[in-house]
Amino acid sequence: MNKQRLAFFASGRGSNLKAIVSACETNDLYAEPAIVISNNIDSAALTWAQEKDIQTAHFSGKTHPDEQERDTAICECLQNNHIDWVVLAGYMKKIGDKTLKQYAGRIVNIHPSLLPKFGGQGMYGLHVHEAVLAASEHETGVTIHFVTNEYDQGDIIMQETVPVIPGEAPETLAARVLELEHRLYTKALKYLFTS
Ligand code: GRF
């Protein structure tokens, strides 16, 4: 079997990107990190990928003011790079219709809660964990799911839970959830590649 070629989409710090690339390097995950795409030219994820000599690309309102043209350019970039799977890792934009259609069932995302709880627009970063604590949940977790044109709404591929410690700070909860994220994303990709 050929190595699965991965395109990562990341807007920020890129810790999930790093975890998956590291799994590729050790052959824990039989895949090739082919390209890192970002809407944010200043993102740590993009800088890190450049330092690792992983190919990068920047698509944003600055490079392509027209949304449809941007979607077309992203889709062509994926096809030109023979991408098998699109891995969203902290990507803060929606995926365009053309790319969604072309890569149907091959675009996945990670979310730091037990979807459908605490998902959707505005539910990112610490907001998610603050909402979990405000709702006095006993447990939260991580969801890996397929991507649609609505935030956090595609079919769920894998979920695992993390206990919530009453009275803890959102930052400590976020850190414990992130630890699980780094393990679960690789686990879910392995599952997808072999099923
Ligand atoms: C993660 O919490 C992920 O679940 C969410 O965005 C965050 C990205 O973090 N979609 P990082 O950039 O991978 O460190």
Coordinates of N, CA and C and ligand atoms in Angstrom, one line a residue:
M1 N 0.8 -1.2 0.0 CA 0.0 0.0 0.0 C 0.9 1.3 0.0
N2 N 0.5 2.2 -0.9 CA 1.3 3.5 -0.9 C 1.0 4.3 0.4
K3 N 1.9 5.1 0.8 CA 1.7 6.0 1.9 C 0.6 7.0 1.5
Q4 N -0.3 7.2 2.5 CA -1.4 8.2 2.3 C -0.8 9.6 2.3
R5 N -1.1 10.4 1.3 CA -0.6 11.7 1.3 C -1.5 12.7 2.0
L6 N -1.0 13.4 3.0 CA -1.8 14.3 3.8 C -1.6 15.7 3.5
A7 N -2.7 16.5 3.5 CA -2.6 17.9 3.5 C -3.2 18.4 4.8
F8 N -2.5 19.2 5.5 CA -2.9 19.8 6.8 C -3.4 21.2 6.5
F9 N -4.5 21.5 7.2 CA -5.0 22.9 7.2 C -4.9 23.4 8.6
A10 N -4.1 24.5 8.8 CA -4.0 25.0 10.2 C -3.9 26.5 10.2
S11 N -4.5 27.1 11.2 CA -4.5 28.6 11.3 C -3.6 29.1 12.4
G12 N -3.3 28.2 13.4 CA -2.7 28.7 14.6 C -1.4 28.0 15.0
R13 N -1.4 27.5 16.2 CA -0.2 27.1 16.9 C 0.3 25.8 16.3
G14 N -0.6 24.9 15.8 CA -0.1 23.7 15.1 C 0.3 22.5 15.9
S15 N -0.2 22.4 17.2 CA 0.3 21.3 18.0 C -0.2 19.9 17.5
N16 N -1.4 19.9 17.0 CA -1.9 18.6 16.4 C -1.2 18.3 15.1
L17 N -0.9 19.3 14.3 CA 0.0 19.0 13.1 C 1.3 18.4 13.5
K18 N 1.9 18.9 14.6 CA 3.2 18.4 15.0 C 3.1 17.0 15.5
A19 N 2.0 16.7 16.2 CA 1.8 15.3 16.8 C 1.7 14.3 15.6
I20 N 0.9 14.7 14.6 CA 0.7 13.7 13.5 C 1.9 13.6 12.6
V21 N 2.6 14.7 12.4 CA 3.9 14.6 11.6 C 4.9 13.7 12.4
S22 N 4.9 13.9 13.7 CA 5.8 13.0 14.5 C 5.4 11.5 14.3
A23 N 4.1 11.2 14.3 CA 3.7 9.8 14.1 C 4.1 9.3 12.8
C24 N 4.1 10.2 11.8 CA 4.5 9.8 10.4 C 6.0 9.5 10.4
E25 N 6.7 10.3 11.1 CA 8.2 10.2 11.1 C 8.6 8.8 11.7
T26 N 7.9 8.4 12.7 CA 8.2 7.1 13.4 C 7.5 5.9 12.7
N27 N 6.8 6.2 11.6 CA 6.0 5.2 10.9 C 4.9 4.6 11.8
D28 N 4.6 5.3 12.9 CA 3.4 4.8 13.7 C 2.2 5.1 12.8
L29 N 2.3 6.1 12.0 CA 1.2 6.4 11.0 C 1.8 6.3 9.6
Y30 N 1.3 5.4 8.8 CA 1.9 5.2 7.5 C 1.4 6.2 6.5
A31 N 1.9 7.4 6.6 CA 1.4 8.6 5.8 C 2.6 9.6 5.6
E32 N 2.4 10.4 4.5 CA 3.4 11.4 4.1 C 2.7 12.8 4.3
P33 N 3.3 13.6 5.2 CA 2.8 15.0 5.3 C 3.2 15.8 4.1
A34 N 2.3 15.9 3.1 CA 2.7 16.5 1.8 C 2.7 18.0 1.8
I35 N 1.8 18.6 2.5 CA 1.7 20.1 2.5 C 0.9 20.6 3.7
V36 N 1.3 21.8 4.1 CA 0.6 22.5 5.2 C 0.0 23.8 4.6
I37 N -1.3 23.9 4.7 CA -2.0 25.0 4.1 C -2.5 25.9 5.2
S38 N -2.4 27.2 5.1 CA -3.0 28.1 6.1 C -3.6 29.3 5.4
N39 N -4.5 29.9 6.1 CA -5.1 31.2 5.8 C -4.3 32.3 6.5
N40 N -3.4 31.9 7.4 CA -2.7 32.8 8.3 C -1.2 32.7 8.0
I41 N -0.7 33.7 7.3 CA 0.7 33.7 6.9 C 1.6 33.7 8.1
D42 N 1.1 34.3 9.2 CA 2.0 34.4 10.4 C 1.8 33.2 11.4
S43 N 1.1 32.2 11.0 CA 0.8 31.1 11.9 C 2.0 30.3 12.3
A44 N 2.1 29.9 13.5 CA 3.2 29.1 14.0 C 3.2 27.8 13.2
A45 N 2.1 27.3 12.8 CA 2.0 26.0 12.1 C 2.8 26.1 10.8
L46 N 2.5 27.3 10.1 CA 3.2 27.5 8.8 C 4.7 27.6 8.9
T47 N 5.1 28.4 9.9 CA 6.5 28.6 10.2 C 7.2 27.3 10.5
W48 N 6.6 26.5 11.4 CA 7.1 25.3 11.8 C 7.3 24.3 10.6
A49 N 6.3 24.3 9.7 CA 6.3 23.4 8.5 C 7.5 23.8 7.6
Q50 N 7.6 25.1 7.5 CA 8.7 25.6 6.6 C 10.1 25.2 7.2
E51 N 10.2 25.3 8.5 CA 11.5 24.9 9.1 C 11.7 23.4 8.9
K52 N 10.7 22.6 8.8 CA 10.8 21.2 8.7 C 10.9 20.8 7.2
D53 N 10.9 21.8 6.3 CA 11.0 21.5 4.9 C 9.8 20.8 4.4
I54 N 8.7 21.0 5.0 CA 7.4 20.5 4.5 C 6.8 21.6 3.6
Q55 N 6.3 21.2 2.5 CA 5.8 22.2 1.6 C 4.6 23.0 2.2
T56 N 4.6 24.3 2.0 CA 3.5 25.1 2.5 C 2.8 25.9 1.5
A57 N 1.6 26.3 1.8 CA 0.8 27.2 0.9 C -0.1 28.1 1.7
H58 N -0.3 29.3 1.2 CA -1.1 30.3 1.9 C -2.2 30.7 1.0
F59 N -3.4 30.5 1.5 CA -4.6 31.0 0.7 C -5.5 31.8 1.7
S60 N -5.8 33.0 1.3 CA -6.6 33.9 2.2 C -7.3 34.9 1.3
G61 N -8.0 35.8 2.0 CA -8.7 36.9 1.3 C -7.6 37.8 0.6
K62 N -6.4 37.7 1.1 CA -5.4 38.6 0.5 C -4.9 38.0 -0.8
T63 N -4.7 36.6 -0.8 CA -4.2 36.0 -2.0 C -5.3 35.8 -3.0
H64 N -6.5 35.6 -2.6 CA -7.7 35.3 -3.5 C -8.9 36.0 -2.8
P65 N -9.1 37.3 -3.2 CA -10.3 38.0 -2.6 C -11.6 37.3 -2.9
D66 N -11.7 36.7 -4.0 CA -13.0 36.0 -4.3 C -13.0 34.6 -3.7
E67 N -14.1 34.4 -2.9 CA -14.2 33.1 -2.2 C -14.2 31.8 -3.1
Q68 N -14.9 31.9 -4.2 CA -15.0 30.8 -5.1 C -13.6 30.5 -5.8
E69 N -13.0 31.6 -6.1 CA -11.7 31.5 -6.8 C -10.7 30.9 -5.8
R70 N -10.8 31.3 -4.5 CA -10.0 30.7 -3.5 C -10.2 29.2 -3.3
D71 N -11.5 28.8 -3.3 CA -11.8 27.4 -3.2 C -11.2 26.6 -4.4
T72 N -11.4 27.2 -5.6 CA -10.8 26.5 -6.8 C -9.3 26.3 -6.7
A73 N -8.6 27.4 -6.2 CA -7.2 27.4 -6.1 C -6.8 26.3 -5.0
I74 N -7.5 26.2 -3.9 CA -7.2 25.3 -2.9 C -7.4 23.9 -3.4
C75 N -8.5 23.7 -4.1 CA -8.8 22.3 -4.7 C -7.7 21.9 -5.7
E76 N -7.3 22.8 -6.5 CA -6.3 22.5 -7.5 C -5.0 22.2 -6.8
C77 N -4.7 22.9 -5.8 CA -3.4 22.7 -5.0 C -3.4 21.3 -4.5
L78 N -4.6 20.9 -3.9 CA -4.7 19.5 -3.4 C -4.5 18.4 -4.4
Q79 N -5.2 18.7 -5.6 CA -5.1 17.7 -6.7 C -3.7 17.6 -7.3
N80 N -3.0 18.8 -7.4 CA -1.7 18.8 -8.0 C -0.7 18.1 -7.1
N81 N -1.0 18.1 -5.8 CA -0.1 17.4 -4.8 C -0.5 16.0 -4.5
H82 N -1.5 15.5 -5.3 CA -2.0 14.1 -5.2 C -2.4 13.8 -3.7
I83 N -3.1 14.7 -3.1 CA -3.5 14.5 -1.7 C -4.6 13.4 -1.6
D84 N -4.4 12.5 -0.6 CA -5.4 11.5 -0.3 C -6.4 12.0 0.8
W85 N -5.8 12.6 1.8 CA -6.7 13.0 3.0 C -6.4 14.5 3.4
V86 N -7.4 15.2 3.7 CA -7.3 16.6 4.2 C -7.5 16.6 5.7
V87 N -6.5 17.0 6.4 CA -6.6 17.0 7.9 C -6.7 18.4 8.4
L88 N -7.8 18.8 8.9 CA -8.0 20.1 9.5 C -7.5 20.0 11.0
A89 N -6.6 21.0 11.3 CA -6.0 21.0 12.6 C -5.9 22.4 13.1
G90 N -7.1 22.9 13.7 CA -7.1 24.3 14.1 C -7.2 25.2 13.0
Y91 N -8.0 24.8 11.9 CA -8.3 25.7 10.8 C -9.5 26.5 11.0
M92 N -9.4 27.8 10.9 CA -10.5 28.7 11.4 C -11.4 29.1 10.2
K93 N -11.3 28.5 9.1 CA -12.2 28.8 7.9 C -13.0 27.6 7.5
K94 N -14.1 27.9 6.8 CA -14.9 26.8 6.3 C -14.2 26.3 5.0
I95 N -14.4 25.1 4.7 CA -13.9 24.5 3.4 C -15.0 24.8 2.3
G96 N -14.5 25.2 1.2 CA -15.4 25.6 0.1 C -16.1 24.4 -0.6
D97 N -17.2 24.6 -1.2 CA -18.0 23.6 -1.8 C -17.3 22.7 -2.8
K98 N -16.4 23.3 -3.6 CA -15.7 22.6 -4.6 C -14.8 21.6 -4.0
T99 N -14.0 22.0 -3.0 CA -13.1 21.1 -2.3 C -13.8 20.1 -1.5
L100 N -15.0 20.5 -0.9 CA -15.8 19.5 -0.2 C -16.2 18.4 -1.1
K101 N -16.7 18.7 -2.3 CA -17.2 17.8 -3.2 C -16.1 16.8 -3.7
Q102 N -15.0 17.5 -4.1 CA -13.8 16.7 -4.6 C -13.2 15.7 -3.6
Y103 N -13.3 16.1 -2.3 CA -12.7 15.3 -1.3 C -13.7 14.7 -0.3
A104 N -14.9 14.5 -0.8 CA -16.0 14.0 0.0 C -15.6 12.8 0.8
G105 N -15.8 12.7 2.1 CA -15.4 11.6 2.9 C -13.9 11.5 3.2
R106 N -13.2 12.5 2.8 CA -11.7 12.5 2.9 C -11.2 13.8 3.6
I107 N -12.1 14.5 4.2 CA -11.7 15.7 5.0 C -12.2 15.5 6.4
V108 N -11.2 15.6 7.3 CA -11.5 15.3 8.7 C -11.1 16.5 9.6
N109 N -11.7 16.6 10.8 CA -11.4 17.7 11.7 C -11.4 17.1 13.1
I110 N -10.7 17.9 14.0 CA -10.7 17.5 15.4 C -11.4 18.7 16.1
H111 N -12.1 18.3 17.2 CA -12.8 19.3 18.0 C -12.6 18.9 19.5
P112 N -12.3 19.9 20.3 CA -12.0 19.6 21.7 C -13.2 19.5 22.6
S113 N -14.3 18.8 22.2 CA -15.4 18.5 23.1 C -16.1 17.3 22.5
L114 N -17.1 16.8 23.3 CA -17.9 15.7 22.8 C -19.0 16.2 22.0
L115 N -18.7 16.4 20.7 CA -19.8 16.8 19.8 C -21.0 15.9 19.8
P116 N -22.2 16.3 19.7 CA -22.6 17.6 19.3 C -22.6 18.7 20.3
K117 N -22.2 18.3 21.5 CA -22.1 19.3 22.6 C -20.9 20.3 22.4
F118 N -21.2 21.6 22.6 CA -20.1 22.6 22.6 C -19.4 22.7 21.3
G119 N -20.2 22.6 20.2 CA -19.6 22.8 18.9 C -20.3 24.0 18.2
G120 N -19.9 24.2 16.9 CA -20.5 25.3 16.1 C -19.7 26.6 16.2
Q121 N -20.2 27.6 15.5 CA -19.5 28.8 15.3 C -19.3 29.5 16.7
G122 N -18.1 30.0 16.9 CA -17.7 30.6 18.1 C -17.2 29.7 19.2
M123 N -17.4 28.4 18.9 CA -16.9 27.4 19.9 C -15.5 26.9 19.5
Y124 N -14.5 27.7 19.9 CA -13.1 27.3 19.6 C -12.2 27.8 20.8
G125 N -11.1 27.2 20.8 CA -10.1 27.6 21.9 C -10.7 27.5 23.3
L126 N -10.4 28.4 24.1 CA -10.8 28.3 25.5 C -12.3 28.5 25.7
H127 N -13.0 29.1 24.7 CA -14.5 29.2 24.8 C -15.1 27.9 25.0
V128 N -14.6 26.8 24.3 CA -15.2 25.5 24.5 C -15.1 25.0 25.9
H129 N -13.9 25.2 26.5 CA -13.7 24.6 27.8 C -14.4 25.5 28.9
E130 N -14.5 26.8 28.7 CA -15.3 27.7 29.6 C -16.8 27.2 29.6
A131 N -17.3 26.9 28.4 CA -18.7 26.5 28.3 C -18.9 25.2 28.9
V132 N -18.0 24.3 28.8 CA -18.1 23.0 29.5 C -18.1 23.1 31.0
L133 N -17.3 24.0 31.5 CA -17.2 24.2 33.0 C -18.5 25.0 33.4
A134 N -18.9 25.9 32.6 CA -20.1 26.7 33.0 C -21.4 25.8 33.0
A135 N -21.3 24.8 32.2 CA -22.5 23.8 32.2 C -22.4 22.7 33.2
S136 N -21.3 22.8 34.1 CA -21.1 21.8 35.1 C -21.1 20.4 34.6
E137 N -20.5 20.2 33.4 CA -20.4 18.8 32.8 C -19.4 18.0 33.7
H138 N -19.7 16.7 33.8 CA -18.8 15.8 34.5 C -17.7 15.3 33.6
E139 N -18.0 15.3 32.3 CA -16.9 14.9 31.4 C -17.0 15.7 30.1
T140 N -15.8 15.8 29.5 CA -15.8 16.4 28.2 C -14.9 15.4 27.3
G141 N -14.3 15.9 26.3 CA -13.5 15.0 25.5 C -13.1 15.5 24.2
V142 N -12.8 14.6 23.2 CA -12.3 15.0 21.9 C -13.1 14.3 20.9
T143 N -13.4 14.9 19.8 CA -14.2 14.3 18.7 C -13.4 14.5 17.4
I144 N -13.3 13.4 16.6 CA -12.7 13.5 15.3 C -13.9 13.2 14.4
H145 N -14.1 14.1 13.4 CA -15.4 13.9 12.6 C -15.1 14.3 11.1
F146 N -16.0 13.9 10.2 CA -15.9 14.3 8.8 C -16.4 15.7 8.7
V147 N -15.9 16.4 7.7 CA -16.2 17.8 7.5 C -17.3 18.1 6.5
T148 N -18.2 19.0 6.9 CA -19.3 19.4 5.9 C -19.2 20.9 5.8
N149 N -20.2 21.5 5.2 CA -20.2 23.0 5.1 C -20.7 23.7 6.3
E150 N -21.0 22.9 7.4 CA -21.4 23.5 8.7 C -20.3 23.2 9.7
Y151 N -20.0 24.2 10.6 CA -19.0 24.0 11.6 C -19.3 22.8 12.5
D152 N -18.4 21.8 12.6 CA -18.5 20.7 13.6 C -19.7 19.8 13.5
Q153 N -20.2 19.7 12.2 CA -21.5 18.9 12.1 C -21.4 17.6 11.3
G154 N -20.2 17.2 10.8 CA -20.2 16.0 10.0 C -20.3 14.7 10.9
D155 N -20.4 13.6 10.2 CA -20.4 12.3 11.0 C -19.2 12.1 11.9
I156 N -19.5 11.6 13.0 CA -18.4 11.4 14.0 C -17.6 10.1 13.7
I157 N -16.3 10.2 13.7 CA -15.5 9.0 13.4 C -15.0 8.4 14.7
M158 N -14.6 9.2 15.7 CA -14.1 8.7 16.9 C -14.3 9.7 18.0
Q159 N -14.6 9.3 19.2 CA -14.6 10.2 20.4 C -14.0 9.5 21.6
E160 N -13.4 10.3 22.4 CA -12.9 9.7 23.7 C -13.1 10.8 24.8
T161 N -13.3 10.4 26.0 CA -13.7 11.3 27.1 C -12.5 11.7 28.0
V162 N -12.7 12.9 28.6 CA -11.8 13.4 29.6 C -12.6 13.8 30.8
P163 N -12.3 13.4 32.0 CA -13.1 13.9 33.2 C -12.9 15.3 33.4
V164 N -14.0 16.0 33.9 CA -13.8 17.4 34.3 C -13.7 17.5 35.8
I165 N -12.7 18.2 36.3 CA -12.4 18.3 37.7 C -13.2 19.5 38.2
P166 N -14.1 19.4 39.1 CA -14.9 20.5 39.5 C -14.0 21.7 40.0
G167 N -14.3 22.9 39.5 CA -13.6 24.1 40.0 C -12.3 24.3 39.2
E168 N -11.9 23.4 38.3 CA -10.6 23.6 37.6 C -10.7 24.8 36.6
A169 N -9.5 25.3 36.3 CA -9.5 26.5 35.4 C -9.7 25.9 33.9
P170 N -10.3 26.7 33.1 CA -10.4 26.3 31.7 C -9.0 26.0 31.0
E171 N -8.0 26.7 31.5 CA -6.7 26.4 30.9 C -6.2 25.0 31.2
T172 N -6.4 24.5 32.4 CA -5.9 23.2 32.8 C -6.8 22.1 32.1
L173 N -8.1 22.4 32.0 CA -8.9 21.4 31.3 C -8.5 21.4 29.8
A174 N -8.2 22.6 29.2 CA -7.8 22.6 27.8 C -6.5 21.8 27.6
A175 N -5.6 21.9 28.6 CA -4.3 21.2 28.5 C -4.5 19.7 28.5
R176 N -5.4 19.2 29.4 CA -5.6 17.8 29.5 C -6.4 17.3 28.2
V177 N -7.3 18.1 27.7 CA -8.0 17.7 26.5 C -7.0 17.6 25.3
L178 N -6.1 18.6 25.3 CA -5.1 18.7 24.2 C -4.2 17.4 24.1
E179 N -3.8 17.0 25.3 CA -3.0 15.7 25.4 C -3.7 14.6 24.7
L180 N -5.0 14.5 25.0 CA -5.8 13.4 24.3 C -5.9 13.7 22.8
E181 N -6.1 15.0 22.4 CA -6.2 15.3 21.0 C -5.0 14.7 20.2
H182 N -3.8 14.9 20.8 CA -2.6 14.5 20.1 C -2.6 13.0 19.9
R183 N -3.1 12.2 20.8 CA -3.2 10.8 20.6 C -4.3 10.4 19.7
L184 N -5.5 11.0 19.9 CA -6.7 10.5 19.2 C -6.7 10.8 17.7
Y185 N -6.0 11.9 17.3 CA -6.1 12.2 15.9 C -5.3 11.1 15.1
T186 N -4.1 10.7 15.6 CA -3.4 9.7 14.9 C -4.1 8.4 14.9
K187 N -4.7 8.1 16.1 CA -5.5 6.8 16.2 C -6.7 6.8 15.2
A188 N -7.4 7.9 15.0 CA -8.5 8.0 14.1 C -8.0 7.9 12.6
L189 N -6.9 8.5 12.3 CA -6.4 8.4 11.0 C -5.9 7.0 10.6
K190 N -5.3 6.3 11.6 CA -4.9 4.9 11.4 C -6.2 4.1 11.0
Y191 N -7.2 4.3 11.8 CA -8.5 3.6 11.6 C -9.0 3.9 10.2
L192 N -9.0 5.2 9.8 CA -9.6 5.5 8.5 C -8.8 4.9 7.4
F193 N -7.4 4.8 7.5 CA -6.6 4.3 6.5 C -6.8 2.8 6.3
T194 N -7.2 2.2 7.3 CA -7.3 0.7 7.2 C -8.8 0.2 7.1
S195 N -9.7 1.1 7.1 CA -11.1 0.7 7.1 C -11.7 0.9 5.7
Ligands
GRF1 C1 -7.4 22.2 18.9 O1 -7.9 22.3 20.2 C2 -8.4 21.5 18.0 O2 -9.2 20.6 18.6 C3 -9.2 22.7 17.5 O3 -8.3 23.8 17.4 C4 -7.2 23.5 18.2 C5 -6.0 23.6 17.4 O4 -4.8 23.5 18.2 N1 -9.9 22.4 16.2 P1 -3.4 23.3 17.5 O5 -3.2 24.4 16.5 O6 -3.4 21.9 16.8 O7 -2.4 23.3 18.6

